[in-house]
Coordinates of C-alpha atoms in Angstrom, one line a residue:
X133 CA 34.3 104.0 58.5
X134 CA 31.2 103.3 56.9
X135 CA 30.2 106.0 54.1
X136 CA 26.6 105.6 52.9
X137 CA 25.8 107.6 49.0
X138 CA 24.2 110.1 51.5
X139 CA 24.1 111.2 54.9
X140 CA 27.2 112.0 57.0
X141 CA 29.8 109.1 57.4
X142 CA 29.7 106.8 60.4
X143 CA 32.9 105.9 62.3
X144 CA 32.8 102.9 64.6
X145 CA 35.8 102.6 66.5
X146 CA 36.6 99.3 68.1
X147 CA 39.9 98.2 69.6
X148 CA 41.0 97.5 72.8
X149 CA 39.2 100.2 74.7
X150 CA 35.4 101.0 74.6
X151 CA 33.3 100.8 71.5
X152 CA 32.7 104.6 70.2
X153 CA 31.0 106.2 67.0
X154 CA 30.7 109.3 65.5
X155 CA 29.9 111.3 62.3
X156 CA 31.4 113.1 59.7
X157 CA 31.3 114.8 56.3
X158 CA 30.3 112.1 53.6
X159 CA 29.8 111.9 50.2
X160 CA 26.5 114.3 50.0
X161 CA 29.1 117.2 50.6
X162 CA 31.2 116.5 47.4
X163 CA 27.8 115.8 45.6
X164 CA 25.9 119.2 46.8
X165 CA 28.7 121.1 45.2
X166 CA 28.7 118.8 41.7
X167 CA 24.7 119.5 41.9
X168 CA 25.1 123.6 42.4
X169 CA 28.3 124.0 40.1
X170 CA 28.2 121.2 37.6
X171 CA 25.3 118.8 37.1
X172 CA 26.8 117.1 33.6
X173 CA 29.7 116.5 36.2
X174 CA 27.5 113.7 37.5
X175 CA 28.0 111.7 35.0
X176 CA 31.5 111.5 34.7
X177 CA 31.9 110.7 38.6
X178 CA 29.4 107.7 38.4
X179 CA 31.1 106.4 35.3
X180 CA 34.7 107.4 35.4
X181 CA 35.4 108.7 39.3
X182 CA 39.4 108.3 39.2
X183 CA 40.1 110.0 35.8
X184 CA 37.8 112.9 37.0
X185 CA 39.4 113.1 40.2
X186 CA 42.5 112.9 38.4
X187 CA 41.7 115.5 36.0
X188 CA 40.7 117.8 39.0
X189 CA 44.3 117.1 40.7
X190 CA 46.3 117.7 38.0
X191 CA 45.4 121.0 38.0
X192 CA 46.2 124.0 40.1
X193 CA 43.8 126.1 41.8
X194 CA 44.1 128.8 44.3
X195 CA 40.7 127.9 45.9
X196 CA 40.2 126.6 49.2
X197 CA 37.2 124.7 50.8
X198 CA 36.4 124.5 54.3
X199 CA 33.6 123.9 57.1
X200 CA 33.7 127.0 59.4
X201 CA 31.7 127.2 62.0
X202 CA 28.8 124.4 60.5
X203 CA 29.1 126.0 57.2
X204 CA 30.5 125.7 53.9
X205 CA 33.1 128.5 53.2
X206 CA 35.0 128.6 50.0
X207 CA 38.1 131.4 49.5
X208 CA 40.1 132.5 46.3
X209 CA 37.2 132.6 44.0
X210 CA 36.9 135.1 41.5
X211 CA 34.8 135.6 37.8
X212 CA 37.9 133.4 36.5
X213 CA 37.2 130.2 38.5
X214 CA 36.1 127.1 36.8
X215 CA 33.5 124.8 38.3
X216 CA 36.2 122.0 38.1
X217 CA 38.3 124.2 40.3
X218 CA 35.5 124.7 42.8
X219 CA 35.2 121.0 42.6
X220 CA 38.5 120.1 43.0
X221 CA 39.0 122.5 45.9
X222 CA 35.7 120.7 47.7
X223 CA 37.3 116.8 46.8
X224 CA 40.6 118.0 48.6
X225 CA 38.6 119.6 51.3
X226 CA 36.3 116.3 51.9
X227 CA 39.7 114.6 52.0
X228 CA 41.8 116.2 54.4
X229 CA 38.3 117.3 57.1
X230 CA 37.7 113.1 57.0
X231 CA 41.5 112.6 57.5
X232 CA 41.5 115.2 60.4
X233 CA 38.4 114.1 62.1
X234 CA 39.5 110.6 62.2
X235 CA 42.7 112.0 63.9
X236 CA 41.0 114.5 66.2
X237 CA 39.3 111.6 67.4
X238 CA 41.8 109.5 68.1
X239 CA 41.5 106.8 65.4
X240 CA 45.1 106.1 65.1
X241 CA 44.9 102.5 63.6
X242 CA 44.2 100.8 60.3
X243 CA 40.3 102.2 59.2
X244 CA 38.5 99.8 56.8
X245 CA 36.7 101.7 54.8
X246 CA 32.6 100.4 53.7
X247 CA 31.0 102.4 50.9
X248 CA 29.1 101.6 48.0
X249 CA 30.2 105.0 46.2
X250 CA 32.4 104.3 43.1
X251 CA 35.1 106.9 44.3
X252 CA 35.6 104.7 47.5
X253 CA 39.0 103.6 46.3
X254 CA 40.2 107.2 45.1
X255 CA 39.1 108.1 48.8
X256 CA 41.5 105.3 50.0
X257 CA 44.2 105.7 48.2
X258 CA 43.9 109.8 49.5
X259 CA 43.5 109.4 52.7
X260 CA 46.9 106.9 53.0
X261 CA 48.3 109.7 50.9
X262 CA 47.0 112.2 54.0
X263 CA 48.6 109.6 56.4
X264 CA 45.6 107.4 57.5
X265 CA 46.2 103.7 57.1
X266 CA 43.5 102.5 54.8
X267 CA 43.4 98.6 55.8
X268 CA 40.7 98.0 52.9
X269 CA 37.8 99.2 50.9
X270 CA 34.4 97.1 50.8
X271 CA 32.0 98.2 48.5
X272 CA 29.0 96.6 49.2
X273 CA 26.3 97.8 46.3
X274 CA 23.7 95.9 46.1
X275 CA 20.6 95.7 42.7
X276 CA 18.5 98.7 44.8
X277 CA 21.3 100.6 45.6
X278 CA 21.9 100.6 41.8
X279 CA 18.6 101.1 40.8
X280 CA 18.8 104.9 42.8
X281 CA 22.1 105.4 41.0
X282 CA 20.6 105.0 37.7
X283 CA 17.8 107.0 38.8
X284 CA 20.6 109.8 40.1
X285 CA 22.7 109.7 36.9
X286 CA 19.2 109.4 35.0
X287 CA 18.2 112.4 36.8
X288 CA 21.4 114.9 36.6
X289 CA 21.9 113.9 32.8
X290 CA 18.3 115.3 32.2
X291 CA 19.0 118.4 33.6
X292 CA 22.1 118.7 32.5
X293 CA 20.6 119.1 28.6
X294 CA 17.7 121.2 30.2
X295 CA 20.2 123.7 31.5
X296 CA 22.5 123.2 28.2
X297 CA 19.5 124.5 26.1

């Protein structure tokens, strides 16, 4: 499974049938909801992704994220709701619509999983927690991929103080 810092993720399945690929949600869909509900958030999950995640866990919330029909659908919110809990609700969301794709499309063996995000072990470790056996995580980043997430964190810092104003 390779997951790129955007676009959908790509799932090559090899084995002892025919070669197939397909898509699914990636890491855009966790980061389109950080963007609308919590830019300083940004910062955080480029610096410190498994204590955020953790943070976001640890906590209950009765909101719900899904894809219905092509399009985003959140229930349970109310004036109440955090942004951490619509965050949280979209992280467990990713999780469990990558684990059921992979199943849905048969991929029933040990998925290696390529991505230069720094939450690609937290994804990992949830997914064998959601019953898909992670066989490893490569993370291959290389000096332009980190040059854009400077840029990114650069970028969602500065508006994070202009919206703070």
């Amino acid at each position: 499974m390779i997951m790129p810092m955007d676009g959908p993720a790509r799932v090559l399945c090899v084995g002892g049938g025919p070669e197939s690929t397909f898509e699914m949600p990636g890491w855009d869909v966790l980061r389109t909801f950080v963007d609308r509900f919590a830019p300083d958030v940004s910062v955080d999950l480029s610096t410190r992704f498994a204590a955020t995640i953790a943070e976001w866990e640890a906590n209950p919330t009765r909101v719900t994220y899904g894809v219905v029909g092509g399009r985003d659908v959140l229930v349970g919110l109310s004036y109440q709701t955090s942004p951490e809990e619509v965050l949280a609700a979209v992280w467990r969301g990713l999780c469990v619509s990558l684990a059921r794709t992979l199943r849905d499309n048969g991929v029933d063996g040990p998925v290696r999983l390529e991505s230069g995000h720094p939450g690609a072990d937290v994804l990992a470790d949830r997914l064998s927690r959601l019953g898909v056996r992670v066989q490893g995580v490569r993370t291959p980043v290389d000096a332009e991929d980190r040059v854009r997430i400077d840029a990114l964190v650069r970028a969602v810092a500065d508006t994070a103080r202009e919206v703070s104003r």
